[in-house]
mmCIF file of C-alpha atoms in Angstrom:
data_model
loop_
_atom_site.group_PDB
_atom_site.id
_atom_site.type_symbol
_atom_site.label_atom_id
_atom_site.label_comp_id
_atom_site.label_asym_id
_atom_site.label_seq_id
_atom_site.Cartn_x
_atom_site.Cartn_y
_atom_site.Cartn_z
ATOM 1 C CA UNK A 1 0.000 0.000 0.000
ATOM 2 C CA UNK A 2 1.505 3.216 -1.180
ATOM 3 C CA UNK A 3 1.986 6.080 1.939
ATOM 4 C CA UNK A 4 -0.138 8.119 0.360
ATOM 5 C CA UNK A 5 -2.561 5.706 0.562
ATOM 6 C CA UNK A 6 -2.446 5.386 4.177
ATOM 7 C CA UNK A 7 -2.438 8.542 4.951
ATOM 8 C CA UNK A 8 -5.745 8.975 3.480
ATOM 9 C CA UNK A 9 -7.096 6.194 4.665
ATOM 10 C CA UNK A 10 -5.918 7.444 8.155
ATOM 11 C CA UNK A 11 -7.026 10.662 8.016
ATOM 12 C CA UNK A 12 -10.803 9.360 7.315
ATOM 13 C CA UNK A 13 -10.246 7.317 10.299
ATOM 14 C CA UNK A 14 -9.226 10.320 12.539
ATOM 15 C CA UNK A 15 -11.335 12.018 11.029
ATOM 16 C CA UNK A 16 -14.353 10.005 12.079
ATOM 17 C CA UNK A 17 -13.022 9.923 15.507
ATOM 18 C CA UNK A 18 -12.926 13.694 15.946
ATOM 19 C CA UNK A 19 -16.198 14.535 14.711
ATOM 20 C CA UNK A 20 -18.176 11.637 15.835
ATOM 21 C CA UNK A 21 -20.692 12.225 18.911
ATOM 22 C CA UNK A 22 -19.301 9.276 20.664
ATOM 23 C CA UNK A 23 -15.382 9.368 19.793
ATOM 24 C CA UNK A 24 -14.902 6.435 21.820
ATOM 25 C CA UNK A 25 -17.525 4.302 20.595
ATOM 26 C CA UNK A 26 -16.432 5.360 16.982
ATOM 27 C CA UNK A 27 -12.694 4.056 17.832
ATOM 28 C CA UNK A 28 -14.162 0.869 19.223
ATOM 29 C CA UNK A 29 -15.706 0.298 16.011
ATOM 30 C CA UNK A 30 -12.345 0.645 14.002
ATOM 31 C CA UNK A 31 -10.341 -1.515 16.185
ATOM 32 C CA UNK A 32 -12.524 -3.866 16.126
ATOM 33 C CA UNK A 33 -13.032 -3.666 12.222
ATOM 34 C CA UNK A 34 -8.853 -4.121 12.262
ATOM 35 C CA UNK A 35 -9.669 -7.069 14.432
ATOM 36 C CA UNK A 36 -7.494 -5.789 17.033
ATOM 37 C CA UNK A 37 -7.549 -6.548 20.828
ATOM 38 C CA UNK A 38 -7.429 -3.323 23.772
ATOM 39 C CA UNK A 39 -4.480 -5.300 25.026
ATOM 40 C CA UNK A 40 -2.557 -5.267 21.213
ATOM 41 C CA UNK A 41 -3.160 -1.787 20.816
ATOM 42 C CA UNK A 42 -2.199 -0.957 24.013
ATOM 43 C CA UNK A 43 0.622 -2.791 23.916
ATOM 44 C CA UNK A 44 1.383 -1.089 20.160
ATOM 45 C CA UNK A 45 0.913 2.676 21.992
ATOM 46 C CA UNK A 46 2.760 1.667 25.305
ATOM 47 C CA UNK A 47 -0.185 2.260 27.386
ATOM 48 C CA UNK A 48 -2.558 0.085 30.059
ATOM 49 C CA UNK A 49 -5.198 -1.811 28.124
ATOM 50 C CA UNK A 50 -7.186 -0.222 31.276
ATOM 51 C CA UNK A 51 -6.649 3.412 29.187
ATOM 52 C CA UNK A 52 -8.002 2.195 25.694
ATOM 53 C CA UNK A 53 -11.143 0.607 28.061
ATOM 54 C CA UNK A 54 -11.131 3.481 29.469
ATOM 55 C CA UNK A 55 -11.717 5.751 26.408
ATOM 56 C CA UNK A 56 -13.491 3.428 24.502
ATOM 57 C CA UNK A 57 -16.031 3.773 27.669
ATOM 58 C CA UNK A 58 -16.157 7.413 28.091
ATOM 59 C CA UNK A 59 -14.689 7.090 31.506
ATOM 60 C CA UNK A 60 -12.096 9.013 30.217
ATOM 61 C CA UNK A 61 -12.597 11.921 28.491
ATOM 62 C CA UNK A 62 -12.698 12.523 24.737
ATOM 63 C CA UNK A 63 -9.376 11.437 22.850
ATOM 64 C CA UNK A 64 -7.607 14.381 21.260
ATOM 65 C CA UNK A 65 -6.511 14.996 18.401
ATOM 66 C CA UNK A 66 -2.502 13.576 19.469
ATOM 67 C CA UNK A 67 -4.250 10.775 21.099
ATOM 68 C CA UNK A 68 -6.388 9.798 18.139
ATOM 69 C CA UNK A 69 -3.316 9.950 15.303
ATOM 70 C CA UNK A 70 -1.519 8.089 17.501
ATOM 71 C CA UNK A 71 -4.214 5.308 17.809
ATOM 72 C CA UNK A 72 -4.549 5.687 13.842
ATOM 73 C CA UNK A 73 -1.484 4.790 13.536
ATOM 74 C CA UNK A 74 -1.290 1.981 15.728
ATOM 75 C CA UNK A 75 -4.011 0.330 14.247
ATOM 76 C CA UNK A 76 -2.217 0.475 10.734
ATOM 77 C CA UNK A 77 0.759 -0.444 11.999
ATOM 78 C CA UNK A 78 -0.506 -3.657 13.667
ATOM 79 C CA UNK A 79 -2.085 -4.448 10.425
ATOM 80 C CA UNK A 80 1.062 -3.508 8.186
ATOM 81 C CA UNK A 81 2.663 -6.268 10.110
ATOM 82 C CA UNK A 82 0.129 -8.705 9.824
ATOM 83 C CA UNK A 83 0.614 -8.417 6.091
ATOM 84 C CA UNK A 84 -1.611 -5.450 5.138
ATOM 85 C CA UNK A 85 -4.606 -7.105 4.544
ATOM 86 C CA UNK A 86 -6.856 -4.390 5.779
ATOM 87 C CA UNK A 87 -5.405 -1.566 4.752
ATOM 88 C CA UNK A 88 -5.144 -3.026 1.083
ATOM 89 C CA UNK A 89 -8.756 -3.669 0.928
ATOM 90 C CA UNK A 90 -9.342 -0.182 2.453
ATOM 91 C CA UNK A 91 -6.874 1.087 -0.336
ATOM 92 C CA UNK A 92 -9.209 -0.348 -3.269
ATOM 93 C CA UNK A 93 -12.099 1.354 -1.935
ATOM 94 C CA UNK A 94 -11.169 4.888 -0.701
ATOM 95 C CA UNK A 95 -11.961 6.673 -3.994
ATOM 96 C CA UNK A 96 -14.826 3.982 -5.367
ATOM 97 C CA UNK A 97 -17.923 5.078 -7.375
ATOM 98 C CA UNK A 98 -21.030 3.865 -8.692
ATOM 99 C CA UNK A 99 -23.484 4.900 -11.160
ATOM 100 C CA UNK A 100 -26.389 5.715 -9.211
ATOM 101 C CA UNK A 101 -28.675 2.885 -10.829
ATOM 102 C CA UNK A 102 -26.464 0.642 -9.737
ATOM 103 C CA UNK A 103 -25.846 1.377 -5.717
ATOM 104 C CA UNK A 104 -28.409 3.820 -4.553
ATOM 105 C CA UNK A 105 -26.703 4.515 -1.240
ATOM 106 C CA UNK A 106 -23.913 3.289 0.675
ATOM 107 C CA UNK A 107 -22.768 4.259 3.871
ATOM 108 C CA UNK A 108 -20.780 3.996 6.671
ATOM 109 C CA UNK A 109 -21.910 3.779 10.461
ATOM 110 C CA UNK A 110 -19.854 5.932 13.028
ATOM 111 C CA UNK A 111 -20.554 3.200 15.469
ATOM 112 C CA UNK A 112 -21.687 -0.326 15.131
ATOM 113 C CA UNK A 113 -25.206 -0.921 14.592
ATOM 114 C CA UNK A 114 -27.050 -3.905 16.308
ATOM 115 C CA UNK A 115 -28.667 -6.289 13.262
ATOM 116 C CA UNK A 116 -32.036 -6.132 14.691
ATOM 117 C CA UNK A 117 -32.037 -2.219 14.902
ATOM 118 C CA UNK A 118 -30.943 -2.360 11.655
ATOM 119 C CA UNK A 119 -33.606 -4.273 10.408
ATOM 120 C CA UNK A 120 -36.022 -2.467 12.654
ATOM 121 C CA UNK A 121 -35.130 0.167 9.979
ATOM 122 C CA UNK A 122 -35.539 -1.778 7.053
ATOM 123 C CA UNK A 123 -39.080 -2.838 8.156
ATOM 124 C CA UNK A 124 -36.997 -5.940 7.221
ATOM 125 C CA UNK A 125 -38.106 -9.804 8.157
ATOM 126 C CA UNK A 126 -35.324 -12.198 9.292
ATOM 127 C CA UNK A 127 -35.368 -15.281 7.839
ATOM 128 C CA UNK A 128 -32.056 -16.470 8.748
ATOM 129 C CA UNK A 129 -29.664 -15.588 12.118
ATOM 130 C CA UNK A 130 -25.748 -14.929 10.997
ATOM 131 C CA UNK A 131 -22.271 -15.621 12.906
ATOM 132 C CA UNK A 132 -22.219 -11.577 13.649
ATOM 133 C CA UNK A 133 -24.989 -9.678 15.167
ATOM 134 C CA UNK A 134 -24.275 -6.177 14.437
ATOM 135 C CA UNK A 135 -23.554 -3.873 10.969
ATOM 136 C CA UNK A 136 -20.805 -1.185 10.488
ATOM 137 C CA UNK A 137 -22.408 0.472 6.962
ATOM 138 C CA UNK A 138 -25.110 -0.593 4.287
ATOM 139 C CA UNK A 139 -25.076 -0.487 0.310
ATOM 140 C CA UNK A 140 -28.454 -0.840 -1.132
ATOM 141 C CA UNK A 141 -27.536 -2.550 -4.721
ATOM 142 C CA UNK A 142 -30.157 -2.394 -7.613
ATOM 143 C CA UNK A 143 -29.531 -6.242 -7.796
ATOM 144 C CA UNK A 144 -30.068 -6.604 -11.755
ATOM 145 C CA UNK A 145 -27.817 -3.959 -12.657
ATOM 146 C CA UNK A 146 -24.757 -4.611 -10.215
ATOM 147 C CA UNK A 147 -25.301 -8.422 -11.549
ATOM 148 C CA UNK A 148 -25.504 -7.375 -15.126
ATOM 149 C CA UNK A 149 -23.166 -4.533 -15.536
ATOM 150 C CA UNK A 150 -20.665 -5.212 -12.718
ATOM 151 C CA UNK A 151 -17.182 -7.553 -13.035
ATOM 152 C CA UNK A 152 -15.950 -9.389 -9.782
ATOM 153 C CA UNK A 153 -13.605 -6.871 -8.366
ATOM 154 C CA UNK A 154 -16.871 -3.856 -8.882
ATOM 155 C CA UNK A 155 -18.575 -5.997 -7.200
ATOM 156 C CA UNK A 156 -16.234 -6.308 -4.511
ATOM 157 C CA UNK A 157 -15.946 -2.744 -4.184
ATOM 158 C CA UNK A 158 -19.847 -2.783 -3.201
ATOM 159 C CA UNK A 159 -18.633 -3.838 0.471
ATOM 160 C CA UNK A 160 -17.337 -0.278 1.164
ATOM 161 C CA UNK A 161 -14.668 0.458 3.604
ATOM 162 C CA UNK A 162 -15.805 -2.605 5.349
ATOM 163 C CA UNK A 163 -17.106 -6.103 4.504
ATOM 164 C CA UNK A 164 -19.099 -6.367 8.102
ATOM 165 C CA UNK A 165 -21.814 -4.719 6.586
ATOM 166 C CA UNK A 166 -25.566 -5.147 4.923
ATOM 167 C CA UNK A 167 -25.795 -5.630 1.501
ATOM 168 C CA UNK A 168 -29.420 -4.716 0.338
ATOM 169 C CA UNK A 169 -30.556 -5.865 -2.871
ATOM 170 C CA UNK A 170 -33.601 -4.256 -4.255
ATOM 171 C CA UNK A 171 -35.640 -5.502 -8.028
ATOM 172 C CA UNK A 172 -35.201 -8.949 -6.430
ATOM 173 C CA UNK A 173 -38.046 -11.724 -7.488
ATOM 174 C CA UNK A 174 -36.929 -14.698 -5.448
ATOM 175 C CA UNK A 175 -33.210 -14.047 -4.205
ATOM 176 C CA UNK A 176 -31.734 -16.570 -6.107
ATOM 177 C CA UNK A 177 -29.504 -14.376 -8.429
ATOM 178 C CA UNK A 178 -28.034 -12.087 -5.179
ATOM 179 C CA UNK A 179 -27.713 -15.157 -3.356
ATOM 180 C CA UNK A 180 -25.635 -16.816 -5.639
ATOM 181 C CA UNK A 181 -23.377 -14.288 -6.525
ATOM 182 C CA UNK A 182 -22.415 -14.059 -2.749
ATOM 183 C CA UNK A 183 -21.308 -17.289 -3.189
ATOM 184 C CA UNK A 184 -18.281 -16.127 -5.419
ATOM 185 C CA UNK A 185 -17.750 -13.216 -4.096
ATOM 186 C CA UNK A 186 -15.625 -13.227 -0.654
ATOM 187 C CA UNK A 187 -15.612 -12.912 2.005
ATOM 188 C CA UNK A 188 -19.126 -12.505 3.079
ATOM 189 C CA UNK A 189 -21.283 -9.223 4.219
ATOM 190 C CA UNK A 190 -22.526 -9.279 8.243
ATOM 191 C CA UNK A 191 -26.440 -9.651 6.292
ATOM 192 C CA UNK A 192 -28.034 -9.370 3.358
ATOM 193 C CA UNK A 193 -31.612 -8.143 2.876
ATOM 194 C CA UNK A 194 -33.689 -8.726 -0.344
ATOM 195 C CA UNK A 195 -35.990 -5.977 -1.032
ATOM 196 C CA UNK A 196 -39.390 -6.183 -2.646
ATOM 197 C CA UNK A 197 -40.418 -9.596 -1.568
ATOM 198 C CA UNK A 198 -42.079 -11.473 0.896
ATOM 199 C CA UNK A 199 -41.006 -14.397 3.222
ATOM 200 C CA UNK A 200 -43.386 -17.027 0.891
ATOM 201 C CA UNK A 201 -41.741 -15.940 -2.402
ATOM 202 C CA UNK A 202 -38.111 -16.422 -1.289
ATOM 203 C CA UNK A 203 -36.214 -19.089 -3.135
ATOM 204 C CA UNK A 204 -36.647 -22.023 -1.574
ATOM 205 C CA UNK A 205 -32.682 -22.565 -1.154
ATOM 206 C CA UNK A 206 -31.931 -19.119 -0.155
ATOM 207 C CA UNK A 207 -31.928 -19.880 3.908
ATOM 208 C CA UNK A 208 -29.761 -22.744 3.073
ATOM 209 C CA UNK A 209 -27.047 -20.487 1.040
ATOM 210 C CA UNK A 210 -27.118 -18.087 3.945
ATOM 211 C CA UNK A 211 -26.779 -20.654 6.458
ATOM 212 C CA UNK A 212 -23.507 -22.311 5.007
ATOM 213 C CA UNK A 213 -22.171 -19.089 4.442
ATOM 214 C CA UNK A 214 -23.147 -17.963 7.755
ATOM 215 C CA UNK A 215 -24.332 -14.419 7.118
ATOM 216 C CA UNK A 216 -27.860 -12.744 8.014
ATOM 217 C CA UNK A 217 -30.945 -12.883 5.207
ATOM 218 C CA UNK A 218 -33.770 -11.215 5.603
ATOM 219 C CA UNK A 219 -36.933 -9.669 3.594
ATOM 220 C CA UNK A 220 -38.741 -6.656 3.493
ATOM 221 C CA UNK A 221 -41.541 -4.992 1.357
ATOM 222 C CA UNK A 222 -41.137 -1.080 2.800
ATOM 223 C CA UNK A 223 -41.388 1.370 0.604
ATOM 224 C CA UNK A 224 -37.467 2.315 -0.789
ATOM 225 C CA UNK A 225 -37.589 5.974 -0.205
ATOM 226 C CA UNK A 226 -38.437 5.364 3.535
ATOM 227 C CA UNK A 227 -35.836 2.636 3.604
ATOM 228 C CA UNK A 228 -33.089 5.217 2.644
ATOM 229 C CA UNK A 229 -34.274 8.006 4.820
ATOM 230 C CA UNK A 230 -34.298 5.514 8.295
ATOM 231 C CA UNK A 231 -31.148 3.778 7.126
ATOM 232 C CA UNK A 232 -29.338 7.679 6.728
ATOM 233 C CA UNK A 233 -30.438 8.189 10.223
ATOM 234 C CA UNK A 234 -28.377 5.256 11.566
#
């Protein structure tokens, strides 16, 4: 990943820190999206894990702006030396665009949303429970277009700045073509919710897909316009 690279990337991440309402819920979010322990990045900044608790909390007050670079940093450093993985899929995504027929909104969440306020949002059915019960962002896919128009690595890009996320597919009949294009496309989202239909018309392997793949599905008829304007107040 080129330094330029991760300095972007890092300043979105401070960024979103600073300005968030809840700083330290916001940097709970990202170190857990790195997959990084309190006690590793603790360890990394030469503090008490007790400190990153402590911030993460609100016990202590708001991180500033030294604090937070320095906690950017940490986190990219740990992953640098676990081989970059994150910050190269971060790199592929930090200046992506869609046509707007194609992804009508995607977004990321300052802090982790629970799945079933999520899907409180999305007037959305469950159908199927996934290994992860909460969402850091959403993209709500036209699902013929992205299938039709996009290659593999587009439709990669679809997963944001983070893959624990809900993929919504809307113009959907039964599921099956959505469905099985999650099959080649790795790794997984946190859920996926098919748009337009209900529970009976779902394709009858659908739960199974979901279930082997161990992600989320659910359903939901609400209207798409009210769908966007909950989901932008998450």
């Amino acid at each position: 990943m080129s330094e330029t690279a991760r300095e972007e990337l890092a300043r979105r991440i401070a960024g979103e820190i600073t300005l968030s309402d809840d700083p330290g819920a916001t940097l709970r979010k990202w170190r857990t999206d790195f997959d990084v322990s309190q006690t590793e990045l603790a360890d990394q900044l030469g503090v008490s894990s007790s400190v990153i608790s402590d911030y993460e909390s609100g016990r202590r007050e708001s991180p500033g702006i030294g604090v937070v670079r320095r906690t950017v940093d940490g986190l990219l450093d740990i992953d640098e030396a676990r081989g970059g993985g994150r910050l190269r899929q971060y790199a592929r995504v930090l200046s992506a665009g869609f046509e707007s027929d194609i992804v009508h909104d995607l977004r990321e969440y300052a802090t982790a949303v629970p799945m079933d306020e999520f899907y409180d949002a999305m007037g959305a059915t469950e159908i199927v429970s996934g290994d992860r019960d909460h969402v850091y962002g959403h993209t709500v896919i036209n699902s013929i277009e992205a299938i039709t128009r996009l290659s593999s690595e587009e439709f990669y890009r679809l997963y944001g700045q983070s893959t624990n996320r809900a993929l919504v597919f809307t113009g959907v009949s039964r599921g099956e073509s959505p469905l099985v294009a999650m099959r080649v496309v790795t790794p997984t989202p946190n859920a996926v919710v098919l748009h337009g239909i209900e529970e009976e018309d779902l394709w009858p392997h659908a739960a199974d897909l979901a279930t082997i793949d161990g992600f989320s599905l659910a359903v939901t008829t609400q209207d798409l316009d009210e769908s966007l304007e909950t989901l932008r107040e998450l």
